[in-house]
mmCIF file of C-alpha atoms in Angstrom:
data_model
loop_
_atom_site.group_PDB
_atom_site.id
_atom_site.type_symbol
_atom_site.label_atom_id
_atom_site.label_comp_id
_atom_site.label_asym_id
_atom_site.label_seq_id
_atom_site.Cartn_x
_atom_site.Cartn_y
_atom_site.Cartn_z
ATOM 1 C CA MET A 1 -0.655 -2.693 -1.375
ATOM 2 C CA ARG A 2 0.990 -2.741 2.039
ATOM 3 C CA VAL A 3 1.137 0.368 4.223
ATOM 4 C CA LEU A 4 3.029 1.209 7.400
ATOM 5 C CA LEU A 5 0.971 3.370 9.774
ATOM 6 C CA VAL A 6 3.085 5.156 12.395
ATOM 7 C CA GLU A 7 0.841 6.771 15.022
ATOM 8 C CA ASP A 8 0.942 6.716 18.834
ATOM 9 C CA ASP A 9 -2.595 8.008 19.424
ATOM 10 C CA ALA A 10 -4.505 4.784 20.134
ATOM 11 C CA ALA A 11 -7.940 6.088 19.154
ATOM 12 C CA LEU A 12 -6.718 7.639 15.912
ATOM 13 C CA SER A 13 -4.619 4.625 14.941
ATOM 14 C CA ALA A 14 -7.575 2.279 15.539
ATOM 15 C CA ASN A 15 -9.791 4.395 13.271
ATOM 16 C CA LEU A 16 -7.125 4.598 10.580
ATOM 17 C CA LEU A 17 -6.420 0.872 10.734
ATOM 18 C CA ARG A 18 -10.094 0.148 10.096
ATOM 19 C CA ALA A 19 -10.326 2.699 7.292
ATOM 20 C CA LEU A 20 -7.153 1.570 5.540
ATOM 21 C CA SER A 21 -8.082 -2.105 5.835
ATOM 22 C CA THR A 22 -11.576 -1.406 4.495
ATOM 23 C CA ALA A 23 -9.998 0.484 1.576
ATOM 24 C CA GLY A 24 -8.033 -2.644 0.641
ATOM 25 C CA TYR A 25 -4.635 -2.060 2.207
ATOM 26 C CA ALA A 26 -2.623 -4.506 4.277
ATOM 27 C CA VAL A 27 -1.554 -2.385 7.259
ATOM 28 C CA ASP A 28 1.183 -2.691 9.873
ATOM 29 C CA LEU A 29 1.114 -0.384 12.898
ATOM 30 C CA ALA A 30 4.069 1.113 14.760
ATOM 31 C CA GLU A 31 3.364 3.215 17.841
ATOM 32 C CA GLU A 32 6.845 4.604 18.472
ATOM 33 C CA GLY A 33 9.770 5.814 16.402
ATOM 34 C CA VAL A 34 12.410 3.141 16.989
ATOM 35 C CA HIS A 35 10.112 0.304 15.945
ATOM 36 C CA ALA A 36 8.827 2.352 13.013
ATOM 37 C CA GLU A 37 12.333 3.023 11.740
ATOM 38 C CA PHE A 38 13.195 -0.681 11.923
ATOM 39 C CA LEU A 39 10.060 -1.718 10.026
ATOM 40 C CA GLY A 40 10.578 0.934 7.362
ATOM 41 C CA ARG A 41 14.123 -0.278 6.756
ATOM 42 C CA THR A 42 13.376 -4.000 6.704
ATOM 43 C CA GLU A 43 9.880 -4.413 5.228
ATOM 44 C CA PRO A 44 8.803 -3.687 1.619
ATOM 45 C CA TYR A 45 6.024 -1.126 2.104
ATOM 46 C CA ASP A 46 4.243 0.589 -0.756
ATOM 47 C CA ALA A 47 3.626 3.724 1.343
ATOM 48 C CA VAL A 48 4.011 5.083 4.882
ATOM 49 C CA VAL A 49 1.701 7.306 6.920
ATOM 50 C CA LEU A 50 4.005 8.913 9.499
ATOM 51 C CA ASP A 51 3.063 11.016 12.514
ATOM 52 C CA LEU A 52 5.877 13.343 13.549
ATOM 53 C CA GLY A 53 5.117 13.488 17.282
ATOM 54 C CA LEU A 54 6.282 10.037 18.389
ATOM 55 C CA PRO A 55 7.761 8.589 21.586
ATOM 56 C CA LYS A 56 11.339 7.172 21.703
ATOM 57 C CA ARG A 57 12.318 8.757 18.372
ATOM 58 C CA ASP A 58 10.500 11.632 16.700
ATOM 59 C CA GLY A 59 9.040 11.188 13.249
ATOM 60 C CA LEU A 60 11.277 13.777 11.616
ATOM 61 C CA THR A 61 14.379 11.873 12.753
ATOM 62 C CA VAL A 62 12.877 8.596 11.546
ATOM 63 C CA LEU A 63 12.114 10.146 8.167
ATOM 64 C CA ALA A 64 15.590 11.636 7.776
ATOM 65 C CA ASP A 65 17.236 8.340 8.785
ATOM 66 C CA TRP A 66 15.161 6.421 6.241
ATOM 67 C CA ARG A 67 16.101 8.743 3.420
ATOM 68 C CA ARG A 68 19.794 8.747 4.362
ATOM 69 C CA GLY A 69 19.659 4.954 4.412
ATOM 70 C CA GLY A 70 18.214 4.783 0.889
ATOM 71 C CA VAL A 71 14.571 4.072 1.766
ATOM 72 C CA THR A 72 12.537 5.493 -1.131
ATOM 73 C CA THR A 73 9.040 4.470 0.014
ATOM 74 C CA PRO A 74 6.453 7.246 -0.535
ATOM 75 C CA ILE A 75 5.654 8.956 2.780
ATOM 76 C CA ILE A 76 2.779 11.128 3.980
ATOM 77 C CA ILE A 77 3.517 12.961 7.224
ATOM 78 C CA LEU A 78 0.842 13.898 9.757
ATOM 79 C CA THR A 79 1.398 17.230 11.486
ATOM 80 C CA ALA A 80 -0.434 19.709 13.692
ATOM 81 C CA ARG A 81 -2.535 21.814 11.339
ATOM 82 C CA ASP A 82 -0.998 25.120 12.490
ATOM 83 C CA SER A 83 2.612 23.862 12.499
ATOM 84 C CA TRP A 84 3.847 25.121 9.134
ATOM 85 C CA GLN A 85 7.476 24.680 10.200
ATOM 86 C CA GLU A 86 6.927 20.954 10.794
ATOM 87 C CA ARG A 87 5.499 20.625 7.307
ATOM 88 C CA VAL A 88 8.425 22.478 5.765
ATOM 89 C CA ASP A 89 10.960 20.429 7.745
ATOM 90 C CA GLY A 90 9.201 17.214 6.806
ATOM 91 C CA LEU A 91 9.205 18.000 3.102
ATOM 92 C CA LYS A 92 12.868 19.009 3.270
ATOM 93 C CA ALA A 93 13.675 15.733 5.026
ATOM 94 C CA GLY A 94 12.120 13.759 2.163
ATOM 95 C CA ALA A 95 8.373 13.486 2.770
ATOM 96 C CA ASP A 96 6.222 13.309 -0.354
ATOM 97 C CA ASP A 97 3.066 14.850 1.085
ATOM 98 C CA TYR A 98 1.608 16.065 4.364
ATOM 99 C CA LEU A 99 -1.751 16.261 6.081
ATOM 100 C CA GLY A 100 -2.596 18.509 9.005
ATOM 101 C CA LYS A 101 -4.463 17.225 12.061
ATOM 102 C CA PRO A 102 -7.361 17.008 12.483
ATOM 103 C CA PHE A 103 -8.249 15.657 9.053
ATOM 104 C CA HIS A 104 -10.969 13.702 7.294
ATOM 105 C CA THR A 105 -10.094 10.058 6.736
ATOM 106 C CA GLU A 106 -11.396 10.321 3.167
ATOM 107 C CA GLU A 107 -8.745 12.938 2.409
ATOM 108 C CA LEU A 108 -5.974 10.719 3.753
ATOM 109 C CA LEU A 109 -7.194 7.820 1.614
ATOM 110 C CA ALA A 110 -7.355 10.045 -1.469
ATOM 111 C CA ARG A 111 -3.855 11.404 -0.855
ATOM 112 C CA LEU A 112 -2.495 7.917 -0.247
ATOM 113 C CA GLN A 113 -4.003 6.623 -3.465
ATOM 114 C CA ALA A 114 -2.574 9.600 -5.387
ATOM 115 C CA LEU A 115 0.847 9.052 -3.819
ATOM 116 C CA ILE A 116 0.932 5.396 -4.854
ATOM 117 C CA ARG A 117 -0.319 6.346 -8.315
ATOM 118 C CA ARG A 118 2.548 8.829 -8.756
ATOM 119 C CA ALA A 119 5.051 6.277 -7.486
ATOM 120 C CA HIS A 120 3.966 3.987 -10.333
ATOM 121 C CA ASP A 121 3.947 6.793 -12.943
ATOM 122 C CA ARG A 122 0.193 6.621 -13.409
ATOM 123 C CA ALA A 123 -1.376 9.829 -14.630
ATOM 124 C CA SER A 124 -4.894 8.432 -14.710
ATOM 125 C CA PRO A 125 -6.864 7.965 -11.487
ATOM 126 C CA HIS A 126 -8.172 4.699 -12.967
ATOM 127 C CA LEU A 127 -6.024 1.573 -12.757
ATOM 128 C CA SER A 128 -6.340 -0.287 -16.060
ATOM 129 C CA ALA A 129 -4.384 -3.120 -17.645
ATOM 130 C CA ALA A 130 -5.031 -6.040 -20.005
ATOM 131 C CA GLY A 131 -8.542 -4.827 -20.794
ATOM 132 C CA LEU A 132 -9.512 -4.622 -17.128
ATOM 133 C CA THR A 133 -10.340 -1.541 -15.065
ATOM 134 C CA LEU A 134 -10.130 -1.774 -11.300
ATOM 135 C CA ASP A 135 -12.672 0.168 -9.270
ATOM 136 C CA GLU A 136 -10.591 0.817 -6.147
ATOM 137 C CA GLU A 137 -13.421 2.504 -4.270
ATOM 138 C CA HIS A 138 -15.864 -0.390 -4.616
ATOM 139 C CA GLN A 139 -13.217 -3.136 -4.896
ATOM 140 C CA THR A 140 -14.623 -4.514 -8.131
ATOM 141 C CA VAL A 141 -13.125 -5.073 -11.572
ATOM 142 C CA VAL A 142 -14.716 -4.184 -14.897
ATOM 143 C CA THR A 143 -13.925 -6.414 -17.875
ATOM 144 C CA GLY A 144 -13.607 -5.272 -21.471
ATOM 145 C CA ASP A 145 -17.250 -6.041 -22.226
ATOM 146 C CA GLY A 146 -18.439 -4.003 -19.241
ATOM 147 C CA THR A 147 -19.076 -6.884 -16.855
ATOM 148 C CA VAL A 148 -18.576 -5.896 -13.222
ATOM 149 C CA LEU A 149 -17.063 -8.607 -11.031
ATOM 150 C CA SER A 150 -16.960 -8.487 -7.246
ATOM 151 C CA LEU A 151 -13.691 -9.290 -5.476
ATOM 152 C CA THR A 152 -12.919 -10.487 -1.981
ATOM 153 C CA GLY A 153 -10.478 -8.377 0.029
ATOM 154 C CA THR A 154 -7.504 -10.632 -0.743
ATOM 155 C CA GLU A 155 -8.465 -10.975 -4.421
ATOM 156 C CA PHE A 156 -8.655 -7.195 -4.668
ATOM 157 C CA ARG A 157 -5.244 -6.616 -3.043
ATOM 158 C CA LEU A 158 -3.607 -9.266 -5.210
ATOM 159 C CA LEU A 159 -5.151 -8.088 -8.477
ATOM 160 C CA ARG A 160 -4.293 -4.460 -7.682
ATOM 161 C CA TYR A 161 -0.659 -5.398 -7.140
ATOM 162 C CA PHE A 162 -0.588 -7.385 -10.387
ATOM 163 C CA MET A 163 -2.138 -4.480 -12.293
ATOM 164 C CA HIS A 164 0.420 -2.067 -10.885
ATOM 165 C CA HIS A 165 3.181 -4.331 -12.288
ATOM 166 C CA PRO A 166 1.979 -5.643 -15.678
ATOM 167 C CA GLY A 167 4.459 -7.684 -17.666
ATOM 168 C CA ARG A 168 6.794 -8.243 -14.704
ATOM 169 C CA VAL A 169 7.601 -11.574 -13.091
ATOM 170 C CA LEU A 170 6.486 -11.442 -9.447
ATOM 171 C CA SER A 171 7.601 -14.130 -7.026
ATOM 172 C CA LYS A 172 5.234 -15.683 -4.506
ATOM 173 C CA SER A 173 7.273 -14.202 -1.662
ATOM 174 C CA ARG A 174 7.068 -10.703 -3.136
ATOM 175 C CA LEU A 175 3.328 -10.984 -3.645
ATOM 176 C CA THR A 176 2.886 -12.244 -0.089
ATOM 177 C CA GLU A 177 4.942 -9.339 1.297
ATOM 178 C CA HIS A 178 2.782 -6.749 -0.446
ATOM 179 C CA VAL A 179 -0.650 -8.362 -0.048
ATOM 180 C CA TYR A 180 -0.516 -9.314 3.636
ATOM 181 C CA GLU A 181 0.377 -7.421 6.784
ATOM 182 C CA GLN A 182 3.292 -8.545 8.961
ATOM 183 C CA GLU A 183 1.241 -10.515 11.490
ATOM 184 C CA ALA A 184 -0.901 -12.370 8.946
ATOM 185 C CA ASP A 185 -0.861 -16.146 8.801
ATOM 186 C CA LYS A 186 0.959 -16.682 5.506
ATOM 187 C CA GLU A 187 0.653 -20.279 4.378
ATOM 188 C CA SER A 188 3.053 -21.332 1.644
ATOM 189 C CA ASN A 189 0.323 -21.950 -0.932
ATOM 190 C CA VAL A 190 -2.000 -19.038 -0.098
ATOM 191 C CA ILE A 191 -0.953 -16.945 -3.100
ATOM 192 C CA GLU A 192 -1.449 -19.911 -5.408
ATOM 193 C CA VAL A 193 -4.989 -20.347 -4.088
ATOM 194 C CA TYR A 194 -5.920 -16.711 -4.776
ATOM 195 C CA VAL A 195 -4.210 -16.655 -8.169
ATOM 196 C CA ASN A 196 -6.408 -19.601 -9.139
ATOM 197 C CA ARG A 197 -9.489 -17.758 -7.881
ATOM 198 C CA LEU A 198 -8.623 -14.753 -10.045
ATOM 199 C CA ARG A 199 -8.071 -17.030 -13.028
ATOM 200 C CA GLN A 200 -11.522 -18.549 -12.528
ATOM 201 C CA LYS A 201 -13.081 -15.072 -12.608
ATOM 202 C CA LEU A 202 -10.923 -13.408 -15.260
ATOM 203 C CA GLY A 203 -9.627 -16.217 -17.466
ATOM 204 C CA ARG A 204 -6.694 -18.561 -17.083
ATOM 205 C CA ASP A 205 -4.432 -16.801 -19.590
ATOM 206 C CA LEU A 206 -4.382 -13.464 -17.769
ATOM 207 C CA ILE A 207 -1.977 -14.572 -15.027
ATOM 208 C CA GLN A 208 0.756 -16.858 -16.301
ATOM 209 C CA THR A 209 2.955 -19.102 -14.187
ATOM 210 C CA ARG A 210 6.714 -18.915 -14.625
ATOM 211 C CA ARG A 211 8.012 -22.128 -13.127
ATOM 212 C CA GLY A 212 10.562 -21.504 -10.408
ATOM 213 C CA GLN A 213 10.065 -17.727 -10.666
ATOM 214 C CA GLY A 214 6.475 -16.818 -9.866
ATOM 215 C CA TYR A 215 3.705 -15.186 -11.879
ATOM 216 C CA ILE A 216 3.376 -12.615 -14.611
ATOM 217 C CA PHE A 217 0.266 -10.519 -15.217
ATOM 218 C CA ALA A 218 -0.223 -10.363 -19.000
ATOM 219 C CA GLY A 219 -0.974 -6.699 -19.602
ATOM 220 C CA ASP A 220 0.683 -3.636 -21.051
ATOM 221 C CA GLY A 221 -0.566 -1.272 -18.319
ATOM 222 C CA ALA A 222 -2.341 2.061 -18.647
#
């Protein structure tokens, strides 16, 4: 899953970048509103964490412009804890959730996970498909017989994206866009390498190749 973090406080953004990356997200950072609005319109994010107090263009304007332009990405806004009007205005402008500053990073991660879960119509907090259950906290996967398999960071991000989209053909370019941040070194065969690693761990039939189209994760979802 790929997240856009929009925050101009350098100390806070550094902490959130570390926390989000550790939690298995590919993260892009924007420190002002104009750049944030451009990224949100042109890049395929799975969620956005948006501070409202931004230089160049305030977060509320960015949010409203995104929604008017048809951007449907789930968005959590960050506001001053005592600014109820900001929260109301943000929700009216199209935000999906809000979090007041200061906040605990664990709460942001929990809200972000819940937001992505709702965006994929998942009622359960557990991501399961094709007999697998993904432990998002520990970045492991549990097989049908109860075996727990460790995953590298890239394996985890890739498998999570597959499990969010069971039965759908996913191109290499789409997988790359959602598994890596903007500045990552994306070699043409990197997805193929990690698909093969997942096949070695989980079985070759679980991820099928569709020649000229991409890959399909063979599960019915849960």
